Amino acid sequence: WGYFDHCYVLNRGKGNSQVPDAAIYAESRGITMELYTSEPALQVYNGNPVGVCLESQMYPCAPNYPEFPSAFVKAGEKRTWKNSLKFIVR
């Protein structure tokens, strides 16, 4: 496996909420986990060879690029997002 830590920009042009933003398949168990999110990016990383993390988020470099959606939340403001997981057992 090795160590990995990457941020992926999600494809919002699909226009289909039935298409997952990410999916992981555990072949030895026959289980698929699908992730659906309203966030524009997905950080994918592992800390050891037996696990992986999918972290939906804003663009991590957003403060450096004014054309990116802002990641700032001012005191008293609310920021909402949606994450959904779907597990499929085969």
Tab-separated table of C-alpha atoms in Angstrom:
chain	number	residue	atom	x	y	z
A	1	TRP	CA	0.000	0.000	0.000
A	2	GLY	CA	2.377	2.659	1.194
A	3	TYR	CA	1.265	6.009	2.516
A	4	PHE	CA	-0.914	8.352	0.488
A	5	ASP	CA	-2.587	11.718	1.143
A	6	HIS	CA	-4.275	13.392	-1.831
A	7	CYS	CA	-7.004	15.957	-2.366
A	8	TYR	CA	-9.347	15.354	-5.291
A	9	VAL	CA	-11.634	17.942	-6.874
A	10	LEU	CA	-15.027	16.317	-7.292
A	11	ASN	CA	-16.804	16.344	-10.636
A	12	ARG	CA	-19.931	18.415	-10.097
A	13	GLY	CA	-20.849	18.390	-13.784
A	14	LYS	CA	-22.578	15.008	-13.589
A	15	GLY	CA	-25.871	16.500	-12.478
A	16	ASN	CA	-26.891	13.129	-11.048
A	17	SER	CA	-27.244	12.749	-7.293
A	18	GLN	CA	-27.541	8.984	-7.815
A	19	VAL	CA	-23.865	8.830	-8.816
A	20	PRO	CA	-21.564	8.586	-5.762
A	21	ASP	CA	-18.739	11.070	-5.323
A	22	ALA	CA	-16.508	8.224	-4.133
A	23	ALA	CA	-16.773	4.482	-3.596
A	24	ILE	CA	-14.603	1.917	-1.843
A	25	TYR	CA	-14.953	-1.814	-2.397
A	26	ALA	CA	-13.692	-4.428	0.084
A	27	GLU	CA	-13.278	-7.423	-2.183
A	28	SER	CA	-12.605	-9.868	0.659
A	29	ARG	CA	-15.910	-8.915	2.321
A	30	GLY	CA	-18.038	-8.094	-0.720
A	31	ILE	CA	-18.982	-4.696	0.735
A	32	THR	CA	-19.057	-1.385	-1.123
A	33	MET	CA	-19.256	1.972	0.631
A	34	GLU	CA	-20.486	4.902	-1.454
A	35	LEU	CA	-20.013	8.515	-0.354
A	36	TYR	CA	-22.259	11.379	-1.447
A	37	THR	CA	-21.303	14.915	-0.405
A	38	SER	CA	-22.138	18.544	-1.047
A	39	GLU	CA	-18.481	19.489	-0.547
A	40	PRO	CA	-16.361	20.329	-3.607
A	41	ALA	CA	-13.290	18.242	-2.671
A	42	LEU	CA	-12.334	14.929	-1.117
A	43	GLN	CA	-9.163	14.289	0.880
A	44	VAL	CA	-8.162	10.627	0.675
A	45	TYR	CA	-5.460	9.302	2.976
A	46	ASN	CA	-4.312	6.371	5.040
A	47	GLY	CA	-2.368	6.089	8.242
A	48	ASN	CA	-1.510	2.426	8.048
A	49	PRO	CA	-1.943	-0.449	5.621
A	50	VAL	CA	-5.332	-1.575	6.969
A	51	GLY	CA	-7.458	1.535	6.577
A	52	VAL	CA	-8.317	4.515	4.449
A	53	CYS	CA	-10.059	7.822	5.196
A	54	LEU	CA	-12.381	9.794	2.938
A	55	GLU	CA	-12.742	13.353	4.214
A	56	SER	CA	-15.076	15.651	2.306
A	57	GLN	CA	-14.039	19.285	2.524
A	58	MET	CA	-13.594	22.657	0.878
A	59	TYR	CA	-10.484	23.143	-1.267
A	60	PRO	CA	-7.536	23.209	1.169
A	61	CYS	CA	-5.813	25.943	-0.859
A	62	ALA	CA	-8.960	28.112	-1.154
A	63	PRO	CA	-7.499	31.064	0.823
A	64	ASN	CA	-4.795	31.422	-1.848
A	65	TYR	CA	-7.143	31.467	-4.844
A	66	PRO	CA	-9.925	34.078	-4.873
A	67	GLU	CA	-11.714	32.273	-7.739
A	68	PHE	CA	-12.258	29.215	-5.499
A	69	PRO	CA	-15.300	29.016	-3.190
A	70	SER	CA	-14.448	30.630	0.136
A	71	ALA	CA	-13.628	28.303	3.026
A	72	PHE	CA	-13.870	31.070	5.640
A	73	VAL	CA	-16.626	31.052	8.229
A	74	LYS	CA	-16.969	34.219	10.276
A	75	ALA	CA	-17.949	34.232	13.943
A	76	GLY	CA	-21.706	33.785	14.259
A	77	GLU	CA	-22.110	32.409	10.718
A	78	LYS	CA	-23.353	28.924	10.031
A	79	ARG	CA	-21.958	26.670	7.362
A	80	THR	CA	-23.845	23.569	6.378
A	81	TRP	CA	-22.959	20.620	4.191
A	82	LYS	CA	-24.304	17.155	3.612
A	83	ASN	CA	-22.576	13.784	3.645
A	84	SER	CA	-24.348	10.485	3.070
A	85	LEU	CA	-22.976	6.956	3.128
A	86	LYS	CA	-24.515	3.958	1.400
A	87	PHE	CA	-23.344	0.414	2.131
A	88	ILE	CA	-23.968	-2.347	-0.387
A	89	VAL	CA	-23.411	-5.995	0.630
A	90	ARG	CA	-23.065	-8.519	-2.174
